[in-house]
mmCIF file of C-alpha atoms and ligand atoms in Angstrom:
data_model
loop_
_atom_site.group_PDB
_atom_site.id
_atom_site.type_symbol
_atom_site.label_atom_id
_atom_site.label_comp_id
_atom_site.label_asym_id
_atom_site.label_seq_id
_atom_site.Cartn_x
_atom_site.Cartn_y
_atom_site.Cartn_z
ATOM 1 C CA UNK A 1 16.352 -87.898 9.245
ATOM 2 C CA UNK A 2 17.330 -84.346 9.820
ATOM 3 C CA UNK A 3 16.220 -82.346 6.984
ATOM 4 C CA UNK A 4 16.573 -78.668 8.260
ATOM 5 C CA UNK A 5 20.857 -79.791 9.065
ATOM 6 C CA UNK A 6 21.240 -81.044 5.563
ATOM 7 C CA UNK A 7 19.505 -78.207 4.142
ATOM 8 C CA UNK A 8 21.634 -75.900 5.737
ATOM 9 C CA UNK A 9 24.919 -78.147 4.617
ATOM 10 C CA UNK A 10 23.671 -77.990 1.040
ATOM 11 C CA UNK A 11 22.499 -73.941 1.486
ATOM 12 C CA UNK A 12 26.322 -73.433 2.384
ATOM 13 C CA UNK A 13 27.900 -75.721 -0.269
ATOM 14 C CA UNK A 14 25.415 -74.049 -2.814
ATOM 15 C CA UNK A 15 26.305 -70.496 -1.583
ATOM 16 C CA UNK A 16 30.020 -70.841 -1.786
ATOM 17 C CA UNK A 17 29.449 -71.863 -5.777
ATOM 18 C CA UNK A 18 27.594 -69.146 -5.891
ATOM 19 C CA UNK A 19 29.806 -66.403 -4.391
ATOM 20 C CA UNK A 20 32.571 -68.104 -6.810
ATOM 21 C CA UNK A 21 30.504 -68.346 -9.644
ATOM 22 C CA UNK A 22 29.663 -64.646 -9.175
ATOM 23 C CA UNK A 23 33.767 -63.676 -8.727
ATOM 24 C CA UNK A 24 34.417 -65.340 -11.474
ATOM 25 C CA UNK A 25 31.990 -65.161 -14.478
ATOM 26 C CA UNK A 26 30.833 -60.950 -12.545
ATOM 27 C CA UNK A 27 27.508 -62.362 -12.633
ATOM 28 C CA UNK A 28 25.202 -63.182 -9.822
ATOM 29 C CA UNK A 29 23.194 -66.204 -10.340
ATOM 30 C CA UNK A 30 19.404 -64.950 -10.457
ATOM 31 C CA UNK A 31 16.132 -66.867 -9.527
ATOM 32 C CA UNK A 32 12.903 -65.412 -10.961
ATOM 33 C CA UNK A 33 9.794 -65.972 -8.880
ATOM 34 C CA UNK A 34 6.669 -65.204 -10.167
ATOM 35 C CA UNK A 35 3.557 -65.286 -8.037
ATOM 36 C CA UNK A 36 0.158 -64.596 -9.024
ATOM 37 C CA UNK A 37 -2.398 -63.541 -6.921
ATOM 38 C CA UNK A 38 -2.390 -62.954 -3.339
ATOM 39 C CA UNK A 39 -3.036 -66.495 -2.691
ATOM 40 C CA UNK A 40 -1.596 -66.217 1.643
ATOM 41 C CA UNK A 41 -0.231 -69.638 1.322
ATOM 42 C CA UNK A 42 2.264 -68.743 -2.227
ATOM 43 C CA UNK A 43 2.728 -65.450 -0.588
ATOM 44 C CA UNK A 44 4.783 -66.588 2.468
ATOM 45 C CA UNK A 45 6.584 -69.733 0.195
ATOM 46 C CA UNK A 46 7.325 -67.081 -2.479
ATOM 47 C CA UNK A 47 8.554 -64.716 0.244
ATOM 48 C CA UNK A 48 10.372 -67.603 2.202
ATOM 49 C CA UNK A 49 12.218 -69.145 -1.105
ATOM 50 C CA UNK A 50 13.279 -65.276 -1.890
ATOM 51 C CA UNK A 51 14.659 -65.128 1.619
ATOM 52 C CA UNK A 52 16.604 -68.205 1.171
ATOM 53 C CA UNK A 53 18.310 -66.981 -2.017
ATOM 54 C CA UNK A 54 19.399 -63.743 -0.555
ATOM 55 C CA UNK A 55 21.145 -66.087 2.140
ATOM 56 C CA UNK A 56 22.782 -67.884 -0.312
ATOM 57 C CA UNK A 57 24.458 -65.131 -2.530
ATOM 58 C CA UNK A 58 21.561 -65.775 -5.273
ATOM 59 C CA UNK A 59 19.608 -62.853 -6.449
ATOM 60 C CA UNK A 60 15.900 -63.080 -7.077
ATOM 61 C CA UNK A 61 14.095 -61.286 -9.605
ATOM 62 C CA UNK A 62 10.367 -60.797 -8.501
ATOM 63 C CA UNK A 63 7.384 -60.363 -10.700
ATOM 64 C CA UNK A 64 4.499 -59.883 -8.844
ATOM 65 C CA UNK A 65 0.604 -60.622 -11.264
ATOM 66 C CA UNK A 66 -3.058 -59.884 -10.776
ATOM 67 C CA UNK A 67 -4.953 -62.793 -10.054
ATOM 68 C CA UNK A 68 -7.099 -61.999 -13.435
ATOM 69 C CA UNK A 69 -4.307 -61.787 -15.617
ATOM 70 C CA UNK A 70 -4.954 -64.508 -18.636
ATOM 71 C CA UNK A 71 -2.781 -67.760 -19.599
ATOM 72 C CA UNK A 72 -1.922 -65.843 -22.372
ATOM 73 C CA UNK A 73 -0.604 -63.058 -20.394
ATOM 74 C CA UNK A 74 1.027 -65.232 -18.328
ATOM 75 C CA UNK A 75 2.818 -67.276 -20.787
ATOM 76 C CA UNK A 76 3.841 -64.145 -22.076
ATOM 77 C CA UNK A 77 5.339 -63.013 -18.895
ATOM 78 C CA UNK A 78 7.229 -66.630 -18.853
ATOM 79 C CA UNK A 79 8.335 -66.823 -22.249
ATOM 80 C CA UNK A 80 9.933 -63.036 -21.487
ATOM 81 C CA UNK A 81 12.362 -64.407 -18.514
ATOM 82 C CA UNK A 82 12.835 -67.884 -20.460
ATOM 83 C CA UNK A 83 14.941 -64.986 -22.836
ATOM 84 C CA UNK A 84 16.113 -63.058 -20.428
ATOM 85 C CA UNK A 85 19.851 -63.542 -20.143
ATOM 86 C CA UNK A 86 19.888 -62.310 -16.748
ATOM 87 C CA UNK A 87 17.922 -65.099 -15.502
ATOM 88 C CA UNK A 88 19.003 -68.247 -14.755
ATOM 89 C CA UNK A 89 16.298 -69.680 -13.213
ATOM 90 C CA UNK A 90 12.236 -69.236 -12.697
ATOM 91 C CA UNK A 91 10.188 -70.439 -10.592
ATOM 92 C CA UNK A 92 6.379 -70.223 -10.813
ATOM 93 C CA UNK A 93 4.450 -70.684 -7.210
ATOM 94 C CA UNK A 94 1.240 -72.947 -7.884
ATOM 95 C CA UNK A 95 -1.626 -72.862 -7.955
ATOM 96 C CA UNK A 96 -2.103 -69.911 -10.354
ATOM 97 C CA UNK A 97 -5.858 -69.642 -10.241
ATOM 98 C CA UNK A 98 -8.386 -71.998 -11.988
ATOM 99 C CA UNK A 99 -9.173 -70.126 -14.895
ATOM 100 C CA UNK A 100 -5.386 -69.994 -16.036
ATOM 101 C CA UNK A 101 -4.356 -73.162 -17.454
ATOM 102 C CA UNK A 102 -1.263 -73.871 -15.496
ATOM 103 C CA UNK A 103 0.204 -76.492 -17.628
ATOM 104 C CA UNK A 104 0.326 -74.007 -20.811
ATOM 105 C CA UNK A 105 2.016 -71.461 -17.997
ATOM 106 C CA UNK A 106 4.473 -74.139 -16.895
ATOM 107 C CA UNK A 107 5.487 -75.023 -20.965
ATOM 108 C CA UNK A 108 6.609 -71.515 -21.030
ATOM 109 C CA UNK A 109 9.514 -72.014 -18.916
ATOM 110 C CA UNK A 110 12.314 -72.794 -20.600
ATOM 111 C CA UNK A 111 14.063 -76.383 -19.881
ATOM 112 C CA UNK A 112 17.357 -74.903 -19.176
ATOM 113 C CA UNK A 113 15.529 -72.219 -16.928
ATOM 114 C CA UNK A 114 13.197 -75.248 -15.157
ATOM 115 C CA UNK A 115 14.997 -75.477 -12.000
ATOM 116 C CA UNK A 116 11.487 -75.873 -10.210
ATOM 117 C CA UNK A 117 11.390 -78.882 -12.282
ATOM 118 C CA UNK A 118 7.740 -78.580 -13.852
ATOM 119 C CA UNK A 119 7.796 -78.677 -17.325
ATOM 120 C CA UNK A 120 7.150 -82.109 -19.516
ATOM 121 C CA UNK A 121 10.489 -81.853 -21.212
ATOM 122 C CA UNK A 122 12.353 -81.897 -17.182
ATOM 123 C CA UNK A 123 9.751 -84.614 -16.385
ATOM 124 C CA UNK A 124 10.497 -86.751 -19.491
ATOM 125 C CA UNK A 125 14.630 -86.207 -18.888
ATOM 126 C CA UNK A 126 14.210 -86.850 -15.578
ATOM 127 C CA UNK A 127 12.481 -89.885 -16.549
ATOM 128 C CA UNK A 128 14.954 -91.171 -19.444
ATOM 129 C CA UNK A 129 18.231 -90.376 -16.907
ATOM 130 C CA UNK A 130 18.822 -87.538 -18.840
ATOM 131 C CA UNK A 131 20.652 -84.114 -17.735
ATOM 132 C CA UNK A 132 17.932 -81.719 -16.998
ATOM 133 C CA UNK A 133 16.314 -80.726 -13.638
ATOM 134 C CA UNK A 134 14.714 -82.658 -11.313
ATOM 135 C CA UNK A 135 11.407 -81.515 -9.220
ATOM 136 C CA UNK A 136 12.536 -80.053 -5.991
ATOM 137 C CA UNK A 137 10.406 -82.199 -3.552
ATOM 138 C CA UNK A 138 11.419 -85.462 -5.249
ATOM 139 C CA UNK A 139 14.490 -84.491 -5.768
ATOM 140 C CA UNK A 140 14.770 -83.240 -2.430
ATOM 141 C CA UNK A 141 14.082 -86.820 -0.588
ATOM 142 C CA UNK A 142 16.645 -88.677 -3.239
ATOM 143 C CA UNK A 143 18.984 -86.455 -1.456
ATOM 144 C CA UNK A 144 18.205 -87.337 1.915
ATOM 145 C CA UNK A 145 18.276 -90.972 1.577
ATOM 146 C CA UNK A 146 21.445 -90.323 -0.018
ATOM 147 C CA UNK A 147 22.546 -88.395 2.660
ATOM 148 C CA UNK A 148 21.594 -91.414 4.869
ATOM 149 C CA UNK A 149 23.308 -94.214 2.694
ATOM 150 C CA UNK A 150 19.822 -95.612 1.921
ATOM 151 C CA UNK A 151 20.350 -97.675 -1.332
ATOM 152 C CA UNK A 152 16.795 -98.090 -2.948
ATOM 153 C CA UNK A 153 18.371 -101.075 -5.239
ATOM 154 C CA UNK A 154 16.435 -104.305 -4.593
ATOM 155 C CA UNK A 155 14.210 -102.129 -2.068
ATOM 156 C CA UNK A 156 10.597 -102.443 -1.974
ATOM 157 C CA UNK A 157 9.077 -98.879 -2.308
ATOM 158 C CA UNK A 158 5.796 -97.489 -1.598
ATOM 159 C CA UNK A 159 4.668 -94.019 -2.867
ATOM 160 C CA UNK A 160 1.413 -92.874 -1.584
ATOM 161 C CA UNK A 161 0.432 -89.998 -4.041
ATOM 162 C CA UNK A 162 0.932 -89.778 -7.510
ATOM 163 C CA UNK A 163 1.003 -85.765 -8.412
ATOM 164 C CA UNK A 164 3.274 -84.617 -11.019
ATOM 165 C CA UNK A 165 5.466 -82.652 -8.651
ATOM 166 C CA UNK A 166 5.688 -84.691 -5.845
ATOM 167 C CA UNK A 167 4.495 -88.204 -5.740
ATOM 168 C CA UNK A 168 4.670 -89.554 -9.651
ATOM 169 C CA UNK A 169 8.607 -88.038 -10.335
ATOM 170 C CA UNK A 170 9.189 -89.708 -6.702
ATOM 171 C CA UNK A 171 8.364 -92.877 -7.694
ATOM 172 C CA UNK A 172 10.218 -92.410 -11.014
ATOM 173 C CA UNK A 173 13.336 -91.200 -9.512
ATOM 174 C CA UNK A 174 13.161 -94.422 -7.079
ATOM 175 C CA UNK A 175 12.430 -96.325 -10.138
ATOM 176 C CA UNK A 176 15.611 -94.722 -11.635
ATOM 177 C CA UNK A 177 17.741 -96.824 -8.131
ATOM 178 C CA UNK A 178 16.550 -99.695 -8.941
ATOM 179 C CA UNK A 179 13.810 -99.509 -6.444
ATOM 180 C CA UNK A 180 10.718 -102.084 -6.977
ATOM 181 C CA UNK A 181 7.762 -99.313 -7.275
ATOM 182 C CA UNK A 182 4.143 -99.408 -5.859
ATOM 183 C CA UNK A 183 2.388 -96.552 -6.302
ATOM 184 C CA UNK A 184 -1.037 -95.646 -4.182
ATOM 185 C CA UNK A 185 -3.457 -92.889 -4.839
ATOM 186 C CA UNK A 186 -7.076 -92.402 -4.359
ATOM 187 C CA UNK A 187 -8.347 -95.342 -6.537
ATOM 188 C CA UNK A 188 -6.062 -97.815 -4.131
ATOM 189 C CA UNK A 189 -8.937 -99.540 -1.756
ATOM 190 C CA UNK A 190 -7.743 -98.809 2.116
ATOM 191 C CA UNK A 191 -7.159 -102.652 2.397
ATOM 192 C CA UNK A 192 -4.617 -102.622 -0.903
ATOM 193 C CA UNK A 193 -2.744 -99.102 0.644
ATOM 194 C CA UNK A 194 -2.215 -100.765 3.637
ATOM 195 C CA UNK A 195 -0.792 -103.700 2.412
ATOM 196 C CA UNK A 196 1.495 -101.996 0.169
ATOM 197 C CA UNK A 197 2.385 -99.786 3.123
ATOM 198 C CA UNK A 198 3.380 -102.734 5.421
ATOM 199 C CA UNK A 199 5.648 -104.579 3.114
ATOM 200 C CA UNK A 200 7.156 -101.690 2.192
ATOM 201 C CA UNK A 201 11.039 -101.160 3.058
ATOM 202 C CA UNK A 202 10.499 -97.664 2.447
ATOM 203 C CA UNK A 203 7.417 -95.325 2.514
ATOM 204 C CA UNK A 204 7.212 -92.060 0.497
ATOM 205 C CA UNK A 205 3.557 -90.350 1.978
ATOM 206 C CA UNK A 206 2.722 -87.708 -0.639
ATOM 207 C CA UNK A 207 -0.889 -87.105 0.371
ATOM 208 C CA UNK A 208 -2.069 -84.160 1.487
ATOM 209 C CA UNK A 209 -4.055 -85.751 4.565
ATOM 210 C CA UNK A 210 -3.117 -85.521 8.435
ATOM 211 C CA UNK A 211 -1.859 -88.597 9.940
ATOM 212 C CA UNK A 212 -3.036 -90.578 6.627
ATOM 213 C CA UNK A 213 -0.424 -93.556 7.282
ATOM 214 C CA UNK A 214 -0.950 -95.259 10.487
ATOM 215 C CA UNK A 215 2.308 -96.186 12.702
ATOM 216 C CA UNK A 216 0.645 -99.631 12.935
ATOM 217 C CA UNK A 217 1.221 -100.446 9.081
ATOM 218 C CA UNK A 218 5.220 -99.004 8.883
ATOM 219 C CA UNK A 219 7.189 -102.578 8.787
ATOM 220 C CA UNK A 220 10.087 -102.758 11.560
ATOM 221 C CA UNK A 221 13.204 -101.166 9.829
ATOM 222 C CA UNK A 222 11.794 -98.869 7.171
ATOM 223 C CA UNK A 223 12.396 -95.706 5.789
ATOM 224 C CA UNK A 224 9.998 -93.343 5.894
ATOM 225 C CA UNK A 225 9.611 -90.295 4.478
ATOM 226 C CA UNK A 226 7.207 -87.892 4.994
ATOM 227 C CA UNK A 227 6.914 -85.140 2.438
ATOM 228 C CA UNK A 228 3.285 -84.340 3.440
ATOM 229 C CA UNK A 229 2.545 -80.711 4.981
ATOM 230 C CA UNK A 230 -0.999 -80.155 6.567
ATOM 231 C CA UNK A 231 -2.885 -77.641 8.320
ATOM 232 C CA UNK A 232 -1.109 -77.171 11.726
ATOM 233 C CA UNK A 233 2.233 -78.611 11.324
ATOM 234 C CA UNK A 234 1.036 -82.002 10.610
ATOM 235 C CA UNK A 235 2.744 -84.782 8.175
ATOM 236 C CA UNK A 236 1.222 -87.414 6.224
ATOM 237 C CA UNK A 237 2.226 -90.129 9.023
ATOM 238 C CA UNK A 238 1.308 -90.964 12.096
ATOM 239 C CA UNK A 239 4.478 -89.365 13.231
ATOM 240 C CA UNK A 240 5.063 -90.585 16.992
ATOM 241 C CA UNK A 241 3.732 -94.436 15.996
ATOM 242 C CA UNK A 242 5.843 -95.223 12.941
ATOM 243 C CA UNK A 243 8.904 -93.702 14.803
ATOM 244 C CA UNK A 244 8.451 -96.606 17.422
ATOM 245 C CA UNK A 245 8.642 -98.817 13.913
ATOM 246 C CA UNK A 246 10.912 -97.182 11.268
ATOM 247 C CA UNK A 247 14.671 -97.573 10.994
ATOM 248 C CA UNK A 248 14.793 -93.847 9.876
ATOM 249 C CA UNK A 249 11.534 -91.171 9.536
ATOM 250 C CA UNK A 250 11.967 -87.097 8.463
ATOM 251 C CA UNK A 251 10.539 -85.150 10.735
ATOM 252 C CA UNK A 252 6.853 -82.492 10.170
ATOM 253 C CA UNK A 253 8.427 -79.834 10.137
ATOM 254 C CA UNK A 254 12.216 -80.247 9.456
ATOM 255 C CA UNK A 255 12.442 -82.833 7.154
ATOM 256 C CA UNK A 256 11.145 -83.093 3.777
ATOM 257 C CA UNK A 257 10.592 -79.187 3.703
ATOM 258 C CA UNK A 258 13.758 -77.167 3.850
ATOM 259 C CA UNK A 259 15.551 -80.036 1.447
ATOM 260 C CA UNK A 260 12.769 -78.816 -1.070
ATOM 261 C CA UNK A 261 13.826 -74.834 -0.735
ATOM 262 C CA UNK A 262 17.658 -75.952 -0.619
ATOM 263 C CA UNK A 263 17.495 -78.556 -4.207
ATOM 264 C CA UNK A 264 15.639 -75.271 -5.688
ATOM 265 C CA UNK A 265 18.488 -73.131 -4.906
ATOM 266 C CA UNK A 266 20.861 -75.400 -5.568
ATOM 267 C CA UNK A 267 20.251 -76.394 -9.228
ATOM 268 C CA UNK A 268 19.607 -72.376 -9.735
ATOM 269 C CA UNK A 269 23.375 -72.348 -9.290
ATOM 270 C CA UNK A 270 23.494 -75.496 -11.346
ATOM 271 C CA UNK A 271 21.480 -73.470 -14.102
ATOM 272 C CA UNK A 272 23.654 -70.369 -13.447
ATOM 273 C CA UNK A 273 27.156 -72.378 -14.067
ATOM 274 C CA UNK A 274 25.457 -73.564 -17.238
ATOM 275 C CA UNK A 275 24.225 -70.802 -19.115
ATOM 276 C CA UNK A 276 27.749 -68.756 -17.933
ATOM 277 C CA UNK A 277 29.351 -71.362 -19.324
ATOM 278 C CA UNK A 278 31.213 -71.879 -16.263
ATOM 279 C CA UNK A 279 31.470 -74.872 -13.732
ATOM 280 C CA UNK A 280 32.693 -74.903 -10.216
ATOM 281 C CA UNK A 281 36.175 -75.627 -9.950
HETATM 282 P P1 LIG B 1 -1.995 -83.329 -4.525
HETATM 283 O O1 LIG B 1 -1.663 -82.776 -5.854
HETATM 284 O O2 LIG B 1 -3.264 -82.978 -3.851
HETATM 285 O O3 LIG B 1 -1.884 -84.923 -4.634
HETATM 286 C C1 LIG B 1 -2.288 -85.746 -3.590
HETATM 287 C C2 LIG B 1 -2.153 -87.183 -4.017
HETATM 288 O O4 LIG B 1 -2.657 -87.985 -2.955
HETATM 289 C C3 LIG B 1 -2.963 -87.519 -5.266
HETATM 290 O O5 LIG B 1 -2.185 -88.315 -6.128
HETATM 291 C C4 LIG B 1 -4.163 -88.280 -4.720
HETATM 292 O O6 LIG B 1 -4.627 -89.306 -5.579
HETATM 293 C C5 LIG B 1 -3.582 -88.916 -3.476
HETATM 294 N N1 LIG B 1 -4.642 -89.189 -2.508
HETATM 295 C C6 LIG B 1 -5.594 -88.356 -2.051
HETATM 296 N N2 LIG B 1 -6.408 -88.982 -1.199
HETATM 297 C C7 LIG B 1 -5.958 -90.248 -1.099
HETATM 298 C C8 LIG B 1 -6.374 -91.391 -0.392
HETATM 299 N N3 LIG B 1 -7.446 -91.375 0.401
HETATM 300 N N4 LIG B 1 -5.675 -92.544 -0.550
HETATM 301 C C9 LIG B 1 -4.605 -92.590 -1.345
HETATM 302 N N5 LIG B 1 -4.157 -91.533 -2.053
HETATM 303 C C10 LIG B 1 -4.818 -90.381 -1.930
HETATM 304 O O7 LIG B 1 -0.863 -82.962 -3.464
HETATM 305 P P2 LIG B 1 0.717 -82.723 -3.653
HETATM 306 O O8 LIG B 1 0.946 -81.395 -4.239
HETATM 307 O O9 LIG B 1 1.358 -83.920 -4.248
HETATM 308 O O10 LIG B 1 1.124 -82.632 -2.108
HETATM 309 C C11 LIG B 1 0.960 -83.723 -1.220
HETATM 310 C C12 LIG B 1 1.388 -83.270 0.178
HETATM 311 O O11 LIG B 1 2.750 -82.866 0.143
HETATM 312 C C13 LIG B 1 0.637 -82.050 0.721
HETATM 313 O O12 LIG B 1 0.518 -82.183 2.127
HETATM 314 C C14 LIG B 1 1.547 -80.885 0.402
HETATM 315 O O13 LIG B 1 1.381 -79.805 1.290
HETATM 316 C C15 LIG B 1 2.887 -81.525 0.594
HETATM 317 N N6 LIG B 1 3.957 -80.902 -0.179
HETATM 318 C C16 LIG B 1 5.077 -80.603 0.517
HETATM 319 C C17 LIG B 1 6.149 -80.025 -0.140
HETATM 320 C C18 LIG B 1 7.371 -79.737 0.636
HETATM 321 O O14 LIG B 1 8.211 -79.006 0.167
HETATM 322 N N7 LIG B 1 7.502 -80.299 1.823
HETATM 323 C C19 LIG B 1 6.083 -79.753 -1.519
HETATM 324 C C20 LIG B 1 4.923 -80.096 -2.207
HETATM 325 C C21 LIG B 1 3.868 -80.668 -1.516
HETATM 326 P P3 LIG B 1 -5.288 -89.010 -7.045
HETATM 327 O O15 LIG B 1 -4.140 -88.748 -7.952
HETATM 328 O O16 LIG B 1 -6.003 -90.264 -7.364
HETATM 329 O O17 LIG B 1 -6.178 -87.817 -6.862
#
């Protein structure tokens, strides 16, 4: 599945509602990005999602904090763009440090403003089918199979990773099509994961490890999707293995990754037609 081509599709269709957003309403829609600390890793995302929005005709307002600056600070800072009628969007690069407590941080955003998709109130909408925005990764790979007609009614799905940006809301949104669920995470005995993993008709690896899902397991005909981004390039499967196997597999890098940058952007515009009161023609 070729992530990076329908990430640029979606970049263009998200640009041109931007550019006519912007000639009609005289306002350009505006993505806040607020990175603390000097973290390399949130520098060159931050710097790399900022890049992106220039592309696409959406301005980005950049608010650069120490790295001892205090939740209360923070929330401060957050709470300050959630009423800032200039912004239509923030989006605050994790982790934030261990002293800050990044949940409070996240609460401060706005739900109208939470086109990163991290708050509880997005999470709970998400999870009722209710308007509100989804997280980007999840959100993301919905696209994608969408994009490749892959109908999780009646499917079997596997989700390997339960975090609450990535692999819980992934599972939830599947859920949401009618998928039948498994979820896997560090309590799931090898043996169980495994299992899960080979009767799966489509495989969501949201782990964090190299190479965590082996080729061997992927049943003949699945979907696999790889949102999983290690040290070197490297997914979360066994990349040239399951390809032998799947029906369809996304690509490390060029798959899950640029559909992640391109459903931020897009649902800033979303968040930009809303709050100008204006949708796309
Ligand atoms: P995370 O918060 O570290 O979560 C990892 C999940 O994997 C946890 O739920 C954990 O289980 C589970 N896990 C860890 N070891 C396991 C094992 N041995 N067996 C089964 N499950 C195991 O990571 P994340 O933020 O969700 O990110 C996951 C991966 O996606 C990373 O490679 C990250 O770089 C990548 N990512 C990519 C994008 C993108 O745009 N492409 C965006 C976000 C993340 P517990 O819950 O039990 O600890």
């Amino acid at each position: 599945m070729d992530g990076s081509g329908l990430a640029r599709r979606l970049v263009e269709e998200t640009a041109a509602r931007a550019a006519d957003l912007t000639r009609r309403t005289g306002a350009q829609p505006c993505l806040a990005t607020v990175l603390v600390g000097e973290d390399p890793a949130s520098v060159t995302y931050v710097r790399m999602k900022r890049a992106r929005c220039e592309k696409a005709g959406i301005r980005s307002h950049h608010v650069e904090l120490p790295a001892t600056i205090t939740t209360e600070e923070l929330v401060a800072t957050l709470r300050a763009l959630s009423e800032d009628p200039d912004v239509h969007g923030i989006l605050l690069q994790h982790p934030v440090g261990r002293h800050i407590d990044e949940r409070a941080a996240f609460e401060a955003i706005a739900p109208e403003k939470d086109v990163d998709g991290v708050t509880t109130s997005s999470f709970a909408s998400m999870s009722f089918g209710l308007p509100g925005f989804v997280s980007c990764t999840p959100g993301g790979i919905m696209r994608l199979l969408d994009a490749y007609d892959v109908d999780p009614a009646g499917k079997r799905a596997v989700v390997v990773g339960r975090s609450a940006i990535l692999g819980k809301p992934a599972g939830m949104l599947l859920l949401a099509r009618n998928a039948t669920v498994t979820y896997c995470h560090s309590y799931t005995p090898a043996a169980d994961l495994s299992a899960a993993v080979r009767e799966a008709d489509i495989v969501i690896a949201a782990v964090g490890r190299a190479r965590f899902i082996k080729g061997e397991d992927i049943k003949p005909g699945a979907v696999v999707v790889d949102a999983g981004y290690n040290e070197g390039n490297v997914g979360d499967v066994d990349f040239e293995a399951a390809a032998e196997r799947a029906g369809l597999i996304t690509p490390v890098p060029g798959g899950v990754g640029p559909m992640t940058i391109a459903t931020l952007l897009a649902q800033t515009v979303d968040a930009a037609e809303r709050q100008l009161g204006a949708t796309a023609a």
